[in-house]
């Protein structure tokens, strides 16, 4: 007796059913994976918040956003290393010559898992710094630099982290913030948040002499996401500003204002349409952002972590970024 096999039509139907099932399952799997990544990212921030609290308990103050002196230079995450199980790395840091840390095999080239969001698009860690034969480990996070961090000569220093030391700006001999300085409430004040460090407009400006637009449209500006910064851009790399909307530095195309005079190359503006000029390039550098859909993870001074929607009102974001502004933020 001959066995009856599948007809061509039956085989096509089975294939179609399998295709439909795959089409239904893949988005569900992606959603589950992203949910897990978001929780993992929140845990990273919670651990950083705990490390900051432990530092404060030991030193009586929060770590500097960047300590600027003649023989001791370093940023926020450098000071937190002993509190995130990286004391051996901390002991290797050359505080007097921070650029030495980024030489091959230097401490700044370390890839620290807890400083990276699982959803972040980071092809290499450490990454080569723009325009330099140096490597640096990167981070997805940074501290609350207040309502305006740039330019440094005009910084309001109303957040949690800012420059300290004899060479600090906007004033010399600035000191670190203490918990007693936080008057708006620990649950209403941001400690740290995520940042994407991708800006199509910035990259199109840099590549203007060669390309009409960025390829691909979003490219990482790697120099702004190192965890152990060195040089005059240090504070930009490790603190954020509440002056820019969430993800305000993603997917934009515009002709930026002239370079702010910090050693950037004097290149002509890109041949792209003038659009979205309401945000100065300094604010775009400092914008909070993430690769999560719909919002950004934050840690607050009370140790809690929250996912804030990108639709948050700018005024509320500013209120959450100040430590003693007297605001009562709502609607978030």
mmCIF file of C-alpha atoms in Angstrom:
data_model
loop_
_atom_site.group_PDB
_atom_site.id
_atom_site.type_symbol
_atom_site.label_atom_id
_atom_site.label_comp_id
_atom_site.label_asym_id
_atom_site.label_seq_id
_atom_site.Cartn_x
_atom_site.Cartn_y
_atom_site.Cartn_z
ATOM 1 C CA UNK A 1 0.000 0.000 0.000
ATOM 2 C CA UNK A 2 1.466 3.357 -1.023
ATOM 3 C CA UNK A 3 1.811 6.043 1.633
ATOM 4 C CA UNK A 4 0.246 9.319 0.753
ATOM 5 C CA UNK A 5 2.765 12.208 0.978
ATOM 6 C CA UNK A 6 2.196 15.943 1.235
ATOM 7 C CA UNK A 7 0.833 17.618 -1.817
ATOM 8 C CA UNK A 8 2.473 20.823 -2.976
ATOM 9 C CA UNK A 9 -0.469 22.856 -1.726
ATOM 10 C CA UNK A 10 -0.333 21.224 1.705
ATOM 11 C CA UNK A 11 3.396 21.847 1.919
ATOM 12 C CA UNK A 12 2.928 25.508 1.036
ATOM 13 C CA UNK A 13 0.215 25.828 3.674
ATOM 14 C CA UNK A 14 2.504 24.330 6.328
ATOM 15 C CA UNK A 15 5.320 26.681 5.334
ATOM 16 C CA UNK A 16 2.930 29.632 5.470
ATOM 17 C CA UNK A 17 1.745 28.634 8.952
ATOM 18 C CA UNK A 18 5.336 28.328 10.167
ATOM 19 C CA UNK A 19 6.100 31.745 8.704
ATOM 20 C CA UNK A 20 3.130 33.293 10.496
ATOM 21 C CA UNK A 21 4.177 31.693 13.790
ATOM 22 C CA UNK A 22 7.721 33.024 13.405
ATOM 23 C CA UNK A 23 6.379 36.481 12.569
ATOM 24 C CA UNK A 24 4.315 36.385 15.759
ATOM 25 C CA UNK A 25 7.027 34.962 17.984
ATOM 26 C CA UNK A 26 10.020 37.095 16.973
ATOM 27 C CA UNK A 27 8.547 40.440 18.142
ATOM 28 C CA UNK A 28 7.445 38.795 21.385
ATOM 29 C CA UNK A 29 10.936 37.422 21.974
ATOM 30 C CA UNK A 30 12.434 40.825 21.196
ATOM 31 C CA UNK A 31 10.096 42.484 23.685
ATOM 32 C CA UNK A 32 11.036 39.989 26.387
ATOM 33 C CA UNK A 33 14.725 40.519 25.658
ATOM 34 C CA UNK A 34 14.384 44.298 25.769
ATOM 35 C CA UNK A 35 12.443 44.093 29.034
ATOM 36 C CA UNK A 36 15.270 42.027 30.507
ATOM 37 C CA UNK A 37 17.843 44.512 29.193
ATOM 38 C CA UNK A 38 15.939 47.396 30.727
ATOM 39 C CA UNK A 39 15.858 45.687 34.120
ATOM 40 C CA UNK A 40 19.572 44.891 33.853
ATOM 41 C CA UNK A 41 20.256 48.537 33.022
ATOM 42 C CA UNK A 42 18.252 49.635 36.056
ATOM 43 C CA UNK A 43 20.274 47.263 38.207
ATOM 44 C CA UNK A 44 23.497 48.832 36.880
ATOM 45 C CA UNK A 45 22.228 52.246 37.925
ATOM 46 C CA UNK A 46 21.120 50.936 41.313
ATOM 47 C CA UNK A 47 24.622 49.577 41.937
ATOM 48 C CA UNK A 48 26.150 52.902 40.900
ATOM 49 C CA UNK A 49 23.762 54.721 43.238
ATOM 50 C CA UNK A 50 24.808 52.397 46.068
ATOM 51 C CA UNK A 51 28.478 52.992 45.240
ATOM 52 C CA UNK A 52 27.910 56.751 45.326
ATOM 53 C CA UNK A 53 26.165 56.482 48.700
ATOM 54 C CA UNK A 54 29.062 54.437 50.076
ATOM 55 C CA UNK A 55 31.551 57.002 48.767
ATOM 56 C CA UNK A 56 29.562 59.757 50.470
ATOM 57 C CA UNK A 57 29.473 57.747 53.678
ATOM 58 C CA UNK A 58 33.257 57.487 53.609
ATOM 59 C CA UNK A 59 34.229 60.938 52.317
ATOM 60 C CA UNK A 60 31.331 62.996 53.658
ATOM 61 C CA UNK A 61 30.584 64.335 50.177
ATOM 62 C CA UNK A 62 29.728 63.175 46.674
ATOM 63 C CA UNK A 63 32.587 62.491 44.255
ATOM 64 C CA UNK A 64 33.551 65.330 41.919
ATOM 65 C CA UNK A 65 32.218 65.386 38.403
ATOM 66 C CA UNK A 66 35.817 66.166 37.560
ATOM 67 C CA UNK A 67 38.642 67.173 39.876
ATOM 68 C CA UNK A 68 40.841 69.720 38.148
ATOM 69 C CA UNK A 69 44.159 70.485 39.783
ATOM 70 C CA UNK A 70 47.845 70.641 38.901
ATOM 71 C CA UNK A 71 48.659 67.141 40.106
ATOM 72 C CA UNK A 72 45.346 65.338 40.534
ATOM 73 C CA UNK A 73 42.895 64.934 37.669
ATOM 74 C CA UNK A 74 40.044 62.485 37.510
ATOM 75 C CA UNK A 75 36.342 62.051 36.943
ATOM 76 C CA UNK A 76 33.281 60.627 38.631
ATOM 77 C CA UNK A 77 33.668 56.946 37.745
ATOM 78 C CA UNK A 78 37.353 56.940 38.665
ATOM 79 C CA UNK A 79 36.403 57.834 42.233
ATOM 80 C CA UNK A 80 33.692 55.158 42.341
ATOM 81 C CA UNK A 81 35.929 52.270 41.249
ATOM 82 C CA UNK A 82 36.710 51.003 44.786
ATOM 83 C CA UNK A 83 32.960 50.860 45.473
ATOM 84 C CA UNK A 84 32.088 48.759 42.410
ATOM 85 C CA UNK A 85 34.652 46.020 43.080
ATOM 86 C CA UNK A 86 37.339 47.664 40.934
ATOM 87 C CA UNK A 87 39.863 48.716 43.582
ATOM 88 C CA UNK A 88 42.790 47.085 41.747
ATOM 89 C CA UNK A 89 41.947 49.205 38.700
ATOM 90 C CA UNK A 90 41.664 52.296 40.896
ATOM 91 C CA UNK A 91 45.178 51.729 42.243
ATOM 92 C CA UNK A 92 46.590 51.788 38.695
ATOM 93 C CA UNK A 93 45.258 55.231 37.792
ATOM 94 C CA UNK A 94 47.835 57.931 37.081
ATOM 95 C CA UNK A 95 46.088 60.903 38.680
ATOM 96 C CA UNK A 96 48.765 63.418 37.740
ATOM 97 C CA UNK A 97 48.769 62.619 34.003
ATOM 98 C CA UNK A 98 45.295 61.322 33.132
ATOM 99 C CA UNK A 99 46.111 60.848 29.447
ATOM 100 C CA UNK A 100 48.573 58.134 30.495
ATOM 101 C CA UNK A 101 45.614 56.029 31.569
ATOM 102 C CA UNK A 102 44.521 55.683 27.939
ATOM 103 C CA UNK A 103 47.785 54.283 26.607
ATOM 104 C CA UNK A 104 47.706 50.622 25.485
ATOM 105 C CA UNK A 105 47.008 48.471 28.509
ATOM 106 C CA UNK A 106 46.341 51.497 30.713
ATOM 107 C CA UNK A 107 43.547 51.452 33.301
ATOM 108 C CA UNK A 108 41.222 53.596 31.188
ATOM 109 C CA UNK A 109 41.138 50.891 28.519
ATOM 110 C CA UNK A 110 39.299 48.528 30.893
ATOM 111 C CA UNK A 111 35.846 47.403 29.806
ATOM 112 C CA UNK A 112 33.651 47.422 32.916
ATOM 113 C CA UNK A 113 30.447 45.456 32.381
ATOM 114 C CA UNK A 114 28.460 47.339 35.010
ATOM 115 C CA UNK A 115 29.014 50.627 33.178
ATOM 116 C CA UNK A 116 27.306 49.456 29.981
ATOM 117 C CA UNK A 117 23.581 49.192 29.253
ATOM 118 C CA UNK A 118 22.830 45.843 27.536
ATOM 119 C CA UNK A 119 20.720 47.654 24.925
ATOM 120 C CA UNK A 120 23.472 50.124 24.029
ATOM 121 C CA UNK A 121 24.957 49.990 20.547
ATOM 122 C CA UNK A 122 28.665 49.773 21.324
ATOM 123 C CA UNK A 123 30.546 47.712 18.721
ATOM 124 C CA UNK A 124 33.885 47.830 20.540
ATOM 125 C CA UNK A 125 34.862 48.279 24.153
ATOM 126 C CA UNK A 126 37.411 49.749 24.571
ATOM 127 C CA UNK A 127 36.948 52.057 21.608
ATOM 128 C CA UNK A 128 39.487 54.187 19.753
ATOM 129 C CA UNK A 129 39.199 57.841 20.634
ATOM 130 C CA UNK A 130 38.363 60.207 17.804
ATOM 131 C CA UNK A 131 41.482 61.589 16.195
ATOM 132 C CA UNK A 132 43.872 59.869 18.584
ATOM 133 C CA UNK A 133 45.838 56.634 18.680
ATOM 134 C CA UNK A 134 44.443 55.899 22.128
ATOM 135 C CA UNK A 135 41.857 53.457 23.412
ATOM 136 C CA UNK A 136 39.297 53.981 26.145
ATOM 137 C CA UNK A 137 36.665 51.942 27.930
ATOM 138 C CA UNK A 138 33.217 53.478 27.622
ATOM 139 C CA UNK A 139 30.089 53.858 29.714
ATOM 140 C CA UNK A 140 26.377 54.282 29.064
ATOM 141 C CA UNK A 141 25.862 56.369 32.196
ATOM 142 C CA UNK A 142 26.736 59.703 33.702
ATOM 143 C CA UNK A 143 26.012 61.916 36.673
ATOM 144 C CA UNK A 144 23.539 64.733 37.106
ATOM 145 C CA UNK A 145 25.421 67.882 36.156
ATOM 146 C CA UNK A 146 22.464 70.165 36.889
ATOM 147 C CA UNK A 147 20.241 72.315 34.728
ATOM 148 C CA UNK A 148 23.115 73.696 32.660
ATOM 149 C CA UNK A 149 26.590 72.191 32.522
ATOM 150 C CA UNK A 150 27.923 73.903 29.416
ATOM 151 C CA UNK A 151 29.750 76.043 28.670
ATOM 152 C CA UNK A 152 31.737 75.450 31.826
ATOM 153 C CA UNK A 153 32.337 79.163 32.394
ATOM 154 C CA UNK A 154 28.555 79.566 32.717
ATOM 155 C CA UNK A 155 27.706 76.292 34.467
ATOM 156 C CA UNK A 156 25.062 76.667 37.177
ATOM 157 C CA UNK A 157 26.465 73.855 39.333
ATOM 158 C CA UNK A 158 22.981 73.174 40.695
ATOM 159 C CA UNK A 159 23.122 69.401 40.206
ATOM 160 C CA UNK A 160 25.062 66.734 42.084
ATOM 161 C CA UNK A 161 28.372 66.598 40.205
ATOM 162 C CA UNK A 162 30.554 69.454 38.949
ATOM 163 C CA UNK A 163 34.191 70.478 38.685
ATOM 164 C CA UNK A 164 36.165 70.802 41.899
ATOM 165 C CA UNK A 165 39.715 71.838 42.734
ATOM 166 C CA UNK A 166 41.894 74.938 42.376
ATOM 167 C CA UNK A 167 41.447 75.082 38.584
ATOM 168 C CA UNK A 168 37.702 74.409 38.561
ATOM 169 C CA UNK A 169 35.165 76.408 36.550
ATOM 170 C CA UNK A 170 33.209 78.639 36.613
ATOM 171 C CA UNK A 171 34.916 79.470 39.917
ATOM 172 C CA UNK A 172 38.236 78.295 41.282
ATOM 173 C CA UNK A 173 38.376 76.083 44.364
ATOM 174 C CA UNK A 174 34.855 74.721 44.034
ATOM 175 C CA UNK A 175 34.041 71.944 46.496
ATOM 176 C CA UNK A 176 31.990 68.784 46.104
ATOM 177 C CA UNK A 177 28.297 68.571 46.978
ATOM 178 C CA UNK A 178 27.102 67.009 50.247
ATOM 179 C CA UNK A 179 23.776 65.336 50.945
ATOM 180 C CA UNK A 180 22.900 68.263 53.213
ATOM 181 C CA UNK A 181 23.003 70.500 50.125
ATOM 182 C CA UNK A 182 20.117 68.567 48.542
ATOM 183 C CA UNK A 183 16.991 70.447 49.617
ATOM 184 C CA UNK A 184 14.505 69.248 46.999
ATOM 185 C CA UNK A 185 14.258 65.732 48.414
ATOM 186 C CA UNK A 186 16.271 62.651 47.586
ATOM 187 C CA UNK A 187 13.374 60.993 45.754
ATOM 188 C CA UNK A 188 12.896 64.110 43.605
ATOM 189 C CA UNK A 189 16.516 64.628 42.540
ATOM 190 C CA UNK A 190 18.302 62.713 39.785
ATOM 191 C CA UNK A 191 21.641 61.150 40.663
ATOM 192 C CA UNK A 192 22.569 59.466 37.374
ATOM 193 C CA UNK A 193 21.037 58.592 34.047
ATOM 194 C CA UNK A 194 21.624 57.013 30.668
ATOM 195 C CA UNK A 195 23.126 58.639 27.620
ATOM 196 C CA UNK A 196 23.323 57.402 24.023
ATOM 197 C CA UNK A 197 26.241 59.445 22.634
ATOM 198 C CA UNK A 198 24.925 59.202 19.082
ATOM 199 C CA UNK A 199 24.267 62.339 17.113
ATOM 200 C CA UNK A 200 23.793 62.301 13.370
ATOM 201 C CA UNK A 201 23.978 66.081 13.162
ATOM 202 C CA UNK A 202 27.281 66.232 15.021
ATOM 203 C CA UNK A 203 28.800 63.540 12.833
ATOM 204 C CA UNK A 204 27.505 65.172 9.664
ATOM 205 C CA UNK A 205 29.220 68.390 10.733
ATOM 206 C CA UNK A 206 32.524 66.581 11.262
ATOM 207 C CA UNK A 207 32.283 64.733 7.945
ATOM 208 C CA UNK A 208 30.968 67.698 5.947
ATOM 209 C CA UNK A 209 33.985 68.057 3.627
ATOM 210 C CA UNK A 210 33.651 64.418 2.552
ATOM 211 C CA UNK A 211 30.058 63.268 2.859
ATOM 212 C CA UNK A 212 26.687 64.924 2.240
ATOM 213 C CA UNK A 213 25.235 63.103 5.247
ATOM 214 C CA UNK A 214 26.338 60.598 7.886
ATOM 215 C CA UNK A 215 26.606 56.975 6.837
ATOM 216 C CA UNK A 216 24.963 55.352 8.725
ATOM 217 C CA UNK A 217 22.675 58.192 9.902
ATOM 218 C CA UNK A 218 23.555 57.670 13.581
ATOM 219 C CA UNK A 219 27.214 57.342 14.476
ATOM 220 C CA UNK A 220 28.720 57.233 17.961
ATOM 221 C CA UNK A 221 30.773 60.209 19.063
ATOM 222 C CA UNK A 222 33.014 57.925 21.077
ATOM 223 C CA UNK A 223 35.125 60.569 22.760
ATOM 224 C CA UNK A 224 32.149 61.633 24.875
ATOM 225 C CA UNK A 225 31.447 58.263 26.458
ATOM 226 C CA UNK A 226 34.713 57.193 28.053
ATOM 227 C CA UNK A 227 34.496 56.421 31.772
ATOM 228 C CA UNK A 228 37.985 57.711 32.638
ATOM 229 C CA UNK A 229 38.226 61.047 30.806
ATOM 230 C CA UNK A 230 41.282 63.219 30.388
ATOM 231 C CA UNK A 231 41.706 66.797 29.294
ATOM 232 C CA UNK A 232 39.438 69.830 28.956
ATOM 233 C CA UNK A 233 36.381 67.843 27.804
ATOM 234 C CA UNK A 234 36.319 65.692 30.930
ATOM 235 C CA UNK A 235 33.182 67.107 32.507
ATOM 236 C CA UNK A 236 31.272 66.784 29.235
ATOM 237 C CA UNK A 237 31.987 63.072 29.184
ATOM 238 C CA UNK A 238 30.629 62.131 32.576
ATOM 239 C CA UNK A 239 27.844 64.565 33.477
ATOM 240 C CA UNK A 240 24.525 65.387 31.856
ATOM 241 C CA UNK A 241 22.345 68.460 31.696
ATOM 242 C CA UNK A 242 18.610 68.781 32.234
ATOM 243 C CA UNK A 243 18.523 71.528 29.605
ATOM 244 C CA UNK A 244 17.997 69.080 26.721
ATOM 245 C CA UNK A 245 14.956 66.895 26.130
ATOM 246 C CA UNK A 246 15.415 63.141 26.533
ATOM 247 C CA UNK A 247 16.999 61.614 23.441
ATOM 248 C CA UNK A 248 17.385 65.164 22.184
ATOM 249 C CA UNK A 249 20.608 64.202 20.440
ATOM 250 C CA UNK A 250 19.222 61.358 18.327
ATOM 251 C CA UNK A 251 18.160 61.422 14.697
ATOM 252 C CA UNK A 252 18.556 65.140 14.185
ATOM 253 C CA UNK A 253 19.819 66.883 11.068
ATOM 254 C CA UNK A 254 20.740 70.524 11.282
ATOM 255 C CA UNK A 255 23.508 73.057 10.791
ATOM 256 C CA UNK A 256 24.990 73.525 14.264
ATOM 257 C CA UNK A 257 26.310 76.827 15.598
ATOM 258 C CA UNK A 258 30.037 77.548 15.436
ATOM 259 C CA UNK A 259 32.299 75.295 17.505
ATOM 260 C CA UNK A 260 32.368 76.369 21.165
ATOM 261 C CA UNK A 261 36.112 76.922 21.123
ATOM 262 C CA UNK A 262 37.407 73.850 22.902
ATOM 263 C CA UNK A 263 39.816 72.633 20.268
ATOM 264 C CA UNK A 264 37.323 71.172 17.809
ATOM 265 C CA UNK A 265 38.333 71.307 14.134
ATOM 266 C CA UNK A 266 37.149 74.367 12.254
ATOM 267 C CA UNK A 267 35.194 72.642 9.495
ATOM 268 C CA UNK A 268 32.492 74.133 7.269
ATOM 269 C CA UNK A 269 28.862 73.312 8.056
ATOM 270 C CA UNK A 270 27.420 70.231 6.350
ATOM 271 C CA UNK A 271 25.348 70.478 3.165
ATOM 272 C CA UNK A 272 22.132 69.528 4.961
ATOM 273 C CA UNK A 273 18.826 71.384 5.414
ATOM 274 C CA UNK A 274 18.562 73.852 8.255
ATOM 275 C CA UNK A 275 16.281 72.261 10.850
ATOM 276 C CA UNK A 276 15.927 71.798 14.575
ATOM 277 C CA UNK A 277 18.150 74.719 15.477
ATOM 278 C CA UNK A 278 16.507 75.324 18.838
ATOM 279 C CA UNK A 279 19.094 73.268 20.717
ATOM 280 C CA UNK A 280 22.677 74.447 21.000
ATOM 281 C CA UNK A 281 25.289 71.835 20.289
ATOM 282 C CA UNK A 282 26.498 72.078 23.880
ATOM 283 C CA UNK A 283 23.122 70.896 25.137
ATOM 284 C CA UNK A 284 23.055 68.064 22.624
ATOM 285 C CA UNK A 285 26.361 66.820 23.993
ATOM 286 C CA UNK A 286 24.844 66.696 27.449
ATOM 287 C CA UNK A 287 21.443 65.169 26.653
ATOM 288 C CA UNK A 288 20.203 62.125 28.531
ATOM 289 C CA UNK A 289 19.095 59.335 26.214
ATOM 290 C CA UNK A 290 18.844 55.593 25.750
ATOM 291 C CA UNK A 291 18.308 52.787 23.276
ATOM 292 C CA UNK A 292 15.235 51.632 25.179
ATOM 293 C CA UNK A 293 11.904 52.227 23.503
ATOM 294 C CA UNK A 294 9.976 55.154 24.898
ATOM 295 C CA UNK A 295 12.191 56.370 27.698
ATOM 296 C CA UNK A 296 15.368 56.476 29.749
ATOM 297 C CA UNK A 297 16.460 54.842 33.016
ATOM 298 C CA UNK A 298 17.474 57.061 35.932
ATOM 299 C CA UNK A 299 18.767 56.567 39.463
ATOM 300 C CA UNK A 300 17.683 59.001 42.166
ATOM 301 C CA UNK A 301 19.432 60.043 45.354
ATOM 302 C CA UNK A 302 17.257 57.774 47.475
ATOM 303 C CA UNK A 303 18.643 54.775 45.559
ATOM 304 C CA UNK A 304 15.493 54.164 43.541
ATOM 305 C CA UNK A 305 15.550 53.664 39.772
ATOM 306 C CA UNK A 306 12.823 54.852 37.442
ATOM 307 C CA UNK A 307 12.066 54.694 33.744
ATOM 308 C CA UNK A 308 11.113 58.189 32.573
ATOM 309 C CA UNK A 309 9.223 58.601 29.307
ATOM 310 C CA UNK A 310 10.770 60.720 26.576
ATOM 311 C CA UNK A 311 7.557 62.762 26.576
ATOM 312 C CA UNK A 312 8.417 64.311 29.957
ATOM 313 C CA UNK A 313 7.989 68.083 29.977
ATOM 314 C CA UNK A 314 11.300 69.988 29.793
ATOM 315 C CA UNK A 315 10.321 72.023 32.855
ATOM 316 C CA UNK A 316 9.891 68.830 34.887
ATOM 317 C CA UNK A 317 13.240 67.529 33.666
ATOM 318 C CA UNK A 318 14.894 70.733 34.816
ATOM 319 C CA UNK A 319 13.206 70.454 38.214
ATOM 320 C CA UNK A 320 14.445 66.889 38.689
ATOM 321 C CA UNK A 321 17.967 67.993 37.735
ATOM 322 C CA UNK A 322 18.315 70.706 40.383
ATOM 323 C CA UNK A 323 19.121 69.817 43.980
ATOM 324 C CA UNK A 324 17.751 72.904 45.725
ATOM 325 C CA UNK A 325 15.559 74.771 43.267
ATOM 326 C CA UNK A 326 12.417 74.557 45.370
ATOM 327 C CA UNK A 327 10.374 73.126 42.486
ATOM 328 C CA UNK A 328 7.575 70.595 42.909
ATOM 329 C CA UNK A 329 7.864 68.438 39.788
ATOM 330 C CA UNK A 330 4.704 66.658 38.722
ATOM 331 C CA UNK A 331 3.339 64.791 35.741
ATOM 332 C CA UNK A 332 6.111 62.271 35.365
#
